[in-house]
Short mmCIF file of C-alpha atoms in Angstrom, two decimals:
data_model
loop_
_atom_site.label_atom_id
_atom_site.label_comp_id
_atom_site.label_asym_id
_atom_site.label_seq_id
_atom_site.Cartn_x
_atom_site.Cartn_y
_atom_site.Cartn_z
CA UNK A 1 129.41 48.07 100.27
CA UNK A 2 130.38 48.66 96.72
CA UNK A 3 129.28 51.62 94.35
CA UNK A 4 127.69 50.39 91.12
CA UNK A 5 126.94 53.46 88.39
CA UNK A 6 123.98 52.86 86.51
CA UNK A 7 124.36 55.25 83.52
CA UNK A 8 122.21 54.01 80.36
CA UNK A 9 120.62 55.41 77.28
CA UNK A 10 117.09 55.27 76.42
CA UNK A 11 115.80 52.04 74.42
CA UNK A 12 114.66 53.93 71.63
CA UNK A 13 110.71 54.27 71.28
CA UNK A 14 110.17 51.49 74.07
CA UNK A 15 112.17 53.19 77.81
CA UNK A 16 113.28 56.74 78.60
CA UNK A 17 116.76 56.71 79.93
CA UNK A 18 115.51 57.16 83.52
CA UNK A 19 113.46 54.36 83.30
CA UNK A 20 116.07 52.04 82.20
CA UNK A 21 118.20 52.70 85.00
CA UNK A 22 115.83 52.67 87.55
CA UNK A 23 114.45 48.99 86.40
CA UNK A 24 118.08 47.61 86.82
CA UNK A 25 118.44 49.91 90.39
CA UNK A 26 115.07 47.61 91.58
CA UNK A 27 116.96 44.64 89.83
CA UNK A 28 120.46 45.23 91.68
CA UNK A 29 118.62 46.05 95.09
CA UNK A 30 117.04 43.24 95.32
CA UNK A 31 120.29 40.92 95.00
CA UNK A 32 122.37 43.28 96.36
CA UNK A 33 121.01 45.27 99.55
CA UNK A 34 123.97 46.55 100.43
CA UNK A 35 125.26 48.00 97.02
CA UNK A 36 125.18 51.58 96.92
CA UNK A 37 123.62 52.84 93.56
CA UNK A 38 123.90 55.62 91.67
CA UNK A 39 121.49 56.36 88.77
CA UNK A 40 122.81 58.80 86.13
CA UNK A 41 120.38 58.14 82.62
CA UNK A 42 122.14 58.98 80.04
CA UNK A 43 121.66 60.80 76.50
CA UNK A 44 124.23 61.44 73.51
CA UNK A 45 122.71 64.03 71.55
CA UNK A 46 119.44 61.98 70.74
CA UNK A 47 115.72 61.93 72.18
CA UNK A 48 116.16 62.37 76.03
CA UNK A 49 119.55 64.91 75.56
CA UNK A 50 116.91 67.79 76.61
CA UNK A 51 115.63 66.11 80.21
CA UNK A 52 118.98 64.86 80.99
CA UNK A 53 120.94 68.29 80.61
CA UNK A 54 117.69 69.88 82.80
CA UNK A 55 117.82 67.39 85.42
CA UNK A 56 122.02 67.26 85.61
CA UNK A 57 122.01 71.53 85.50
CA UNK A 58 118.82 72.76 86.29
CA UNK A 59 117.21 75.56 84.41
CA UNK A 60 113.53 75.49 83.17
CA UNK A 61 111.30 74.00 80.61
CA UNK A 62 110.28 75.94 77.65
CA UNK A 63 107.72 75.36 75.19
CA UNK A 64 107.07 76.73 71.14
CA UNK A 65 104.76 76.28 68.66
CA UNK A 66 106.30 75.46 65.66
CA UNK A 67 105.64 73.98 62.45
CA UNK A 68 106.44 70.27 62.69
CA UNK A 69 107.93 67.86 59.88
CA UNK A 70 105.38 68.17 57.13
CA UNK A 71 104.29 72.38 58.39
CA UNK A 72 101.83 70.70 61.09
CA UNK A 73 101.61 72.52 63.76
CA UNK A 74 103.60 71.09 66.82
CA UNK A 75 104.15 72.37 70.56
CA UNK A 76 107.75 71.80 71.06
CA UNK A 77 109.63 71.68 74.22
CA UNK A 78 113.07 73.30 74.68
CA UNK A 79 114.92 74.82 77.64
CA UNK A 80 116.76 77.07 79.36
CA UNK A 81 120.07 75.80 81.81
CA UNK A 82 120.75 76.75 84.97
CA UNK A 83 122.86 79.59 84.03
CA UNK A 84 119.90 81.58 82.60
CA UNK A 85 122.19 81.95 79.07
CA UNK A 86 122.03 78.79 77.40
CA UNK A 87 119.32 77.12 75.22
CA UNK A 88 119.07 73.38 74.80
CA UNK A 89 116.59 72.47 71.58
CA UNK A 90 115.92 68.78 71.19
CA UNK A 91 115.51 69.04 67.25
CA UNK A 92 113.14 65.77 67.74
CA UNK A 93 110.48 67.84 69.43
CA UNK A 94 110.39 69.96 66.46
CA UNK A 95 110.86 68.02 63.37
CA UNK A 96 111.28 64.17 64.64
CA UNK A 97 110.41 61.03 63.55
CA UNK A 98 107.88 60.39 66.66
CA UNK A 99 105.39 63.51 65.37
CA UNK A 100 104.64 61.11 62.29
CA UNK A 101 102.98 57.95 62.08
CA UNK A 102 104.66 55.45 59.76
CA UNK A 103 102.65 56.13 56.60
CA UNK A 104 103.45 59.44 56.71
CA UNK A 105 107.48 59.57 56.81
CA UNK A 106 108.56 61.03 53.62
CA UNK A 107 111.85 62.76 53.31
CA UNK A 108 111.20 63.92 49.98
CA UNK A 109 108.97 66.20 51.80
CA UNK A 110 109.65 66.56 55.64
CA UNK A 111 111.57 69.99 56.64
CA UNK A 112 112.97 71.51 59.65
CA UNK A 113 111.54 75.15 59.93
CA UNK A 114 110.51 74.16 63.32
CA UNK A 115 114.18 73.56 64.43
CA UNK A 116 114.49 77.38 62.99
CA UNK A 117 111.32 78.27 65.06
CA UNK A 118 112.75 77.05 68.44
CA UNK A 119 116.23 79.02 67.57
CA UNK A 120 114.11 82.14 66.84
CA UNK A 121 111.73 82.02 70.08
CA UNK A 122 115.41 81.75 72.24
CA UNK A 123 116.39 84.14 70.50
CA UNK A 124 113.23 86.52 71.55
CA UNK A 125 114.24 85.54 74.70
CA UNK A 126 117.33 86.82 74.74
CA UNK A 127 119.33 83.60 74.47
CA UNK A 128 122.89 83.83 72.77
CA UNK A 129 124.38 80.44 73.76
CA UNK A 130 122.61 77.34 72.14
CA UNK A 131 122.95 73.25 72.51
CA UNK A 132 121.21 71.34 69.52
CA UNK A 133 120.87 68.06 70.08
CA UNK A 134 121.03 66.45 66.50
CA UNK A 135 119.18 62.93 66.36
CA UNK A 136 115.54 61.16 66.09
CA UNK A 137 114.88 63.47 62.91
CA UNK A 138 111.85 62.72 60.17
CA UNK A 139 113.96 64.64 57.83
CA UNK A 140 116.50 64.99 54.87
CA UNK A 141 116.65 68.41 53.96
CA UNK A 142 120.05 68.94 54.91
CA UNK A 143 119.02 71.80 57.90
CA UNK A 144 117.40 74.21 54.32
CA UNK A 145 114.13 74.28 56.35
CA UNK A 146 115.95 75.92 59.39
CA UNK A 147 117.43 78.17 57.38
CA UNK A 148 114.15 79.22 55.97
CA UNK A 149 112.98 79.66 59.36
CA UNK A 150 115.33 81.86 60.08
CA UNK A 151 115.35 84.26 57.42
CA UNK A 152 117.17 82.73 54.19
CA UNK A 153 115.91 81.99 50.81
CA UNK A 154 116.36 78.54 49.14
CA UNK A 155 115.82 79.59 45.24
CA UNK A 156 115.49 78.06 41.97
CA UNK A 157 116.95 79.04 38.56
CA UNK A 158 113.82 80.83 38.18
CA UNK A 159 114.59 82.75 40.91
CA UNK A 160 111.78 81.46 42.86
CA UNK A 161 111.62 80.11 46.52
CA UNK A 162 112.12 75.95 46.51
CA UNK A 163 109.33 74.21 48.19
CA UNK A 164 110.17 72.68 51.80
CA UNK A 165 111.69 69.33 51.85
CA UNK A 166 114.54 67.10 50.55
CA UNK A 167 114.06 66.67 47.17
CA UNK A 168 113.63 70.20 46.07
CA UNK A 169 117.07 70.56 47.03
CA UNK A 170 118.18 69.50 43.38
CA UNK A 171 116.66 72.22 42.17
CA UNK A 172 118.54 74.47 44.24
CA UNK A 173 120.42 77.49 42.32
CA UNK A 174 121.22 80.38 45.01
CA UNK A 175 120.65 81.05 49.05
CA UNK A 176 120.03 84.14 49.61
CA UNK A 177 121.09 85.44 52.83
CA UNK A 178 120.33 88.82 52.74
CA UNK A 179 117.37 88.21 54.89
CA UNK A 180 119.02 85.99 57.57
CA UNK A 181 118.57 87.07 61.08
CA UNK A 182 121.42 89.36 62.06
CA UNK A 183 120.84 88.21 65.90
CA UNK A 184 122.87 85.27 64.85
CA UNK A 185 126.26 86.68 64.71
CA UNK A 186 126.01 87.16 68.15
CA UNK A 187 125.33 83.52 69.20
CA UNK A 188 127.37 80.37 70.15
CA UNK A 189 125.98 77.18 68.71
CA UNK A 190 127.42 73.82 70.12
CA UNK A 191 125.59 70.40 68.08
CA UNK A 192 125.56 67.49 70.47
CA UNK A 193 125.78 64.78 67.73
CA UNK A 194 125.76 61.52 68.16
CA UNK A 195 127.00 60.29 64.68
CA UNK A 196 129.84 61.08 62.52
CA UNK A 197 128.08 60.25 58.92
CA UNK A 198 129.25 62.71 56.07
CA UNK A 199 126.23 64.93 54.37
CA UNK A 200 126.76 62.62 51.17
CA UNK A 201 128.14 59.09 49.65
CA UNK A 202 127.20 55.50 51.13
CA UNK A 203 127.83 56.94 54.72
CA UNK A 204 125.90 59.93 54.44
CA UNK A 205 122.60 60.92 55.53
CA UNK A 206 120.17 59.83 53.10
CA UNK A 207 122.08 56.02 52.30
CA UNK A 208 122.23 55.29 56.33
CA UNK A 209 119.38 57.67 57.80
CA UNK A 210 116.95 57.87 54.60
CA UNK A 211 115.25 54.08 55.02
CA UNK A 212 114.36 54.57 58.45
CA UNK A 213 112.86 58.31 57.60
CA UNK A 214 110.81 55.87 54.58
CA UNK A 215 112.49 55.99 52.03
CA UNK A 216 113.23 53.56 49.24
CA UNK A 217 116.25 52.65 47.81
CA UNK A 218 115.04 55.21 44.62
CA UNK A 219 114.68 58.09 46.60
CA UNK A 220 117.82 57.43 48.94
CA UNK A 221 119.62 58.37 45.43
CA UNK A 222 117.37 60.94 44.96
CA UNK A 223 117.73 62.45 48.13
CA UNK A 224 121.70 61.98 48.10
CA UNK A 225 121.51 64.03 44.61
CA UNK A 226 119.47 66.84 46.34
CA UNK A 227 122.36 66.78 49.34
CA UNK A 228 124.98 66.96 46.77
CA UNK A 229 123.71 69.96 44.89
CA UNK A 230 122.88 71.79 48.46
CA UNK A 231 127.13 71.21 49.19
CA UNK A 232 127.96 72.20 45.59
CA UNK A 233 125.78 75.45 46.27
CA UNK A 234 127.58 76.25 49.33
CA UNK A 235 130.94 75.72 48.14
CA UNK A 236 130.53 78.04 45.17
CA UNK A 237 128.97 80.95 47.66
CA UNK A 238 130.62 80.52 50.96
CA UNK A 239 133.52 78.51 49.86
CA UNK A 240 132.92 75.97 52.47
CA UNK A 241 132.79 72.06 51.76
CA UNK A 242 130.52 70.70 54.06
CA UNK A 243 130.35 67.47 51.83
CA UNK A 244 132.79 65.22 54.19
CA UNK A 245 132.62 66.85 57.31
CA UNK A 246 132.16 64.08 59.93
CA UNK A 247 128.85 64.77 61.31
CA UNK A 248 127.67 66.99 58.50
CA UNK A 249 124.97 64.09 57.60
CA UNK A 250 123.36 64.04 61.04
CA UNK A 251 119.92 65.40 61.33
CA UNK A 252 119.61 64.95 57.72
CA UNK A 253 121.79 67.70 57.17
CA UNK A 254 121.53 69.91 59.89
CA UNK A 255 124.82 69.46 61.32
CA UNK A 256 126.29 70.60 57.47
CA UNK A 257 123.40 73.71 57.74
CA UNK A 258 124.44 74.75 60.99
CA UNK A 259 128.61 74.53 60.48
CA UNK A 260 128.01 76.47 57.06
CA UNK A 261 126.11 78.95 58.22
CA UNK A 262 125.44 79.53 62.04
CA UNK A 263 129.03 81.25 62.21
CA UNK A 264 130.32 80.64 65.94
CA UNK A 265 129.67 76.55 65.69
CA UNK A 266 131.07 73.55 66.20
CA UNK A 267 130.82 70.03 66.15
CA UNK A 268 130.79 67.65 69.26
CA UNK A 269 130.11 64.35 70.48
CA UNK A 270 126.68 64.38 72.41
CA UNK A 271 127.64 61.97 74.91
CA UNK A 272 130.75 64.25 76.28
CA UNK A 273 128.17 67.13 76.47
CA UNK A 274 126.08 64.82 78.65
CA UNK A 275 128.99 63.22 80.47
CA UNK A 276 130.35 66.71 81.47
CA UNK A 277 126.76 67.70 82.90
CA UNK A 278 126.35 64.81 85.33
CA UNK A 279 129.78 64.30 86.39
CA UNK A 280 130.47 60.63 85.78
CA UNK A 281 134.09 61.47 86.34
CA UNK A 282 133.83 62.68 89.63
CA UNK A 283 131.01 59.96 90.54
CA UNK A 284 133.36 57.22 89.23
CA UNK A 285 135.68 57.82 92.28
CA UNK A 286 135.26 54.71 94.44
CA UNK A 287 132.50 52.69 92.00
CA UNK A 288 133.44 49.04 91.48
CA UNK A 289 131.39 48.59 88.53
CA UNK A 290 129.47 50.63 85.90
CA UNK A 291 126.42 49.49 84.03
CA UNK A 292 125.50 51.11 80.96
CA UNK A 293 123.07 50.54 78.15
CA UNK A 294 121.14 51.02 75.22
CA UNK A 295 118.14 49.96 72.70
CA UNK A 296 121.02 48.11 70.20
CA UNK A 297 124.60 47.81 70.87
CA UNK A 298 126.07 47.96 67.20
CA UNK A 299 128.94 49.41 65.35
CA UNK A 300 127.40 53.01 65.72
CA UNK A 301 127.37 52.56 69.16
CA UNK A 302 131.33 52.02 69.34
CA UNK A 303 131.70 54.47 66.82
CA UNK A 304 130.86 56.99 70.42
CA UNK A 305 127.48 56.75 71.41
CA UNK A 306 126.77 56.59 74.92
CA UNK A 307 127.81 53.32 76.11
CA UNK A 308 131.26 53.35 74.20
CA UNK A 309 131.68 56.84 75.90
CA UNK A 310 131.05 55.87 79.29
CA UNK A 311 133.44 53.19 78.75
CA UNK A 312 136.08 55.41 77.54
CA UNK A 313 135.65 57.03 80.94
CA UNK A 314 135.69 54.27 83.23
CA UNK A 315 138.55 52.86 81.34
CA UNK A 316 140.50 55.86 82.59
CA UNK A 317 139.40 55.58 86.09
CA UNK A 318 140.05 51.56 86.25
CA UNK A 319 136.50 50.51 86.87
CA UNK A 320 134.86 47.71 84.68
CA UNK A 321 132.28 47.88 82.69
CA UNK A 322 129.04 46.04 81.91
CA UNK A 323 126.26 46.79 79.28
CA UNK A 324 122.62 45.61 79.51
CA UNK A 325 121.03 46.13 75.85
CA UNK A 326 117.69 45.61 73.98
CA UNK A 327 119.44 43.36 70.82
CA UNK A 328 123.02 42.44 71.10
CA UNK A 329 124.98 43.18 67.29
CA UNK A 330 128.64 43.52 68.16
CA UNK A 331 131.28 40.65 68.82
CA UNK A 332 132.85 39.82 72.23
CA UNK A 333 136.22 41.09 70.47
CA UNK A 334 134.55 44.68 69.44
CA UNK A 335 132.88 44.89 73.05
CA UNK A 336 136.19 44.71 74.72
CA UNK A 337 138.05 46.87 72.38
CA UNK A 338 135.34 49.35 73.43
CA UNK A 339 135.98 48.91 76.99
CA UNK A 340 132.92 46.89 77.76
CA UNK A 341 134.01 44.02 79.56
CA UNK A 342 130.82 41.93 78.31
CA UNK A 343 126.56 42.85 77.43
CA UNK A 344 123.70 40.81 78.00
CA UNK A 345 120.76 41.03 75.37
CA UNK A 346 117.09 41.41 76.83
CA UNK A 347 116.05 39.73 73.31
CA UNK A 348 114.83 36.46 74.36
CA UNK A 349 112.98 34.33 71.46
CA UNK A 350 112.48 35.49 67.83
CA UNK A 351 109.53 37.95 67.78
CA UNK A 352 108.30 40.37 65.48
CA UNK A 353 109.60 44.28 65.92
CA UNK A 354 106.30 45.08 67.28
CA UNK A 355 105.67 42.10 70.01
CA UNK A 356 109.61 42.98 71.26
CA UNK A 357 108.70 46.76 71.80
CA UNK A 358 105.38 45.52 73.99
CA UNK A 359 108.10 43.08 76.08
CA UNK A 360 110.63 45.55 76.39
CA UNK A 361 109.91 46.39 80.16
CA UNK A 362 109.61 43.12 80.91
CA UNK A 363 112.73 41.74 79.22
CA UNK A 364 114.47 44.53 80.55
CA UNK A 365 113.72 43.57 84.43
CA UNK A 366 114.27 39.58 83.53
CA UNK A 367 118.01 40.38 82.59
CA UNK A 368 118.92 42.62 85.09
CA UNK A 369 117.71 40.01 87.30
CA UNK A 370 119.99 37.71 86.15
CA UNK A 371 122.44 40.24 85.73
CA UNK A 372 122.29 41.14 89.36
CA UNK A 373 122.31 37.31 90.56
CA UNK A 374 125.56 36.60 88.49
CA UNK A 375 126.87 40.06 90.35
CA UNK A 376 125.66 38.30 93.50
CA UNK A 377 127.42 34.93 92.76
CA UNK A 378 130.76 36.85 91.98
CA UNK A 379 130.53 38.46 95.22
CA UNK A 380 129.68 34.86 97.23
CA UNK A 381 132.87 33.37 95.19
CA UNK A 382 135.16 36.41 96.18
CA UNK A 383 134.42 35.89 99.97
#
């Protein structure tokens, strides 16, 4: 009877992690009756980080109102782990891409305060110990609407407050802490991050991030300007560079925000945050094969998103690994470098973005059909 691990990611605005790996379970049982599967959906900082670190340590689901991307309000979910002490905030729920319809991304304008709100209502609660899970943002603000919401002061040469948003940024003179909340020095922050983009250059935020948050080519420089004059402020008063950090670009410049000024921080990968949480090490012992998966294997996924870190993992433990993925964009040579022994695309004819996003489920089950007959085959030949 062997042990198969089923660990994917979401496919991004189409399957929740949980559904992904409980369409290929249904695919593998059928083929495989005897196989004994084990489901653990995965996150790696991203949209789902929040439900997966519930479900893996218990704890409750908490809800905010905050003010969402462009000051809308928004009821945002966060939540509180088993342990009673530590907050997980999804910054998606408060200031992500998903609260605005297409025609209304525009980083120029979009702001995380309501990342700042969630941090302030844990803190109300008593909270000390926090998880942000950086990814899925609508903005490029590099984190300044965060630190608005929790106390600082973004000025001008004029002295007066900026407006929210990413552009304003190049008018930035001064922050002025003075008003910060002091509960902060008592806190732990830990960003699950998922990327390892600089706050700046042709790797930063707004060059890799900006397009997808709409922006055009125009205001990517723009925006990169803004992000440059928000580091060059913070060197000169804190005497931190938080141009090149790796990471520093995520979130549109939260990660930079929160390492400059959230004090006790650091920096990790999302995916060992998750990977710790539902024990993939310890369920590893015995499997014969591990499944994984994700929306689009690319080079950001083997740069350590979650497939190339559950590889990383089974590598260790000598069990092989397979990926099942919505579109296919890295060569046989990357996959195995990665650890990924080979991937199957759900993709099956040229179709626009939209009409592959309706077929997703179905493409989905159709490959991890086939997937589980060509796992049924192997076993026939072995015997």
């Amino acid at each position: 009877m062997p042990k198969i691990i089923i660990a994917p990611d979401s496919f991004k605005e189409t399957l929740s992690a949980p559904q992904v790996a409980a369409m290929i379970a249904a695919a593998l049982r059928t083929e495989l009756p005897q196989a004994q599967l084990v489901q653990l959906p995965l996150a790696d900082g991203g949209e789902g980080t929040l439900t997966t670190l519930l479900e893996a340590c218990g704890g409750r689901l908490e809800q905010a109102q905050v003010r969402g991307p462009l000051g809308q309000p928004v009821l945002a979910h966060w939540g509180v782990l088993g342990d009673g002490q530590t907050a997980v905030i999804e910054i998606a729920t408060a200031c992500g891409l998903a609260l605005l319809a297409p025609h209304e991304r525009n980083p120029l304008l979009t702001s995380s305060e309501g990342v700042g709100d969630l941090i302030r209502a844990a803190l109300d609660q008593g909270i000390r110990r926090f998880i942000l899970a950086l990814g899925g943002s609508a903005t490029n603000d590099g984190g300044s609407g965060m630190l608005r919401a929790l106390g600082a002061q973004l000025l001008g040469l004029d002295g007066q407050p900026l407006p929210p948003g990413g552009a304003a940024l190049a008018r930035l003179a001064q922050i002025d802490l003075s008003g910060l909340d002091a509960r902060l020095l008592e806190c732990e922050f830990e960003l699950a991050c998922d990327v390892d983009n600089p706050l700046t250059g042709p790797r930063g935020a707004s060059a890799v991030f900006g397009p997808q948050k709409g922006a055009s080519p125009a205001q990517v420089v723009q925006l990169d300007e803004a992000l440059h004059q928000f580091a060059h402020v913070i060197r000169r008063q804190l005497g931190k560079d938080v141009e090149a950090l790796p990471g520093g670009g995520a979130a549109g410049g939260i990660g930079a925000a929160a390492l400059a000024f959230l004090f006790n921080c650091r920096l990790r990968r999302g995916i060992d945050i998750v990977l710790e949480a539902v024990q993939l090490t310890q369920a590893l012992q015995g499997a014969a094969l591990v499944i994984t998966g994700e929306g689009c294997l690319d080079a950001q996924t083997l740069a350590g998103k979650a497939p190339f870190g559950v590889a990383q993992l089974a590598q260790q433990a000598g069990v092989p690994v397979l990926a099942i993925v919505g579109a296919l964009q890295a060569s046989p040579r990357e996959l195995e470098a990665a650890g990924i022994l080979a991937a199957f695309d759900c993709i099956p004819a040229l179709a626009s973005r939209d009409e592959v996003l309706l077929q997703a489920e179905a493409n989905l089950t159709r490959t991890a059909q086939q997937v589980a007959r060509l796992l049924r085959l192997g076993m026939w030949l072995k015997d």
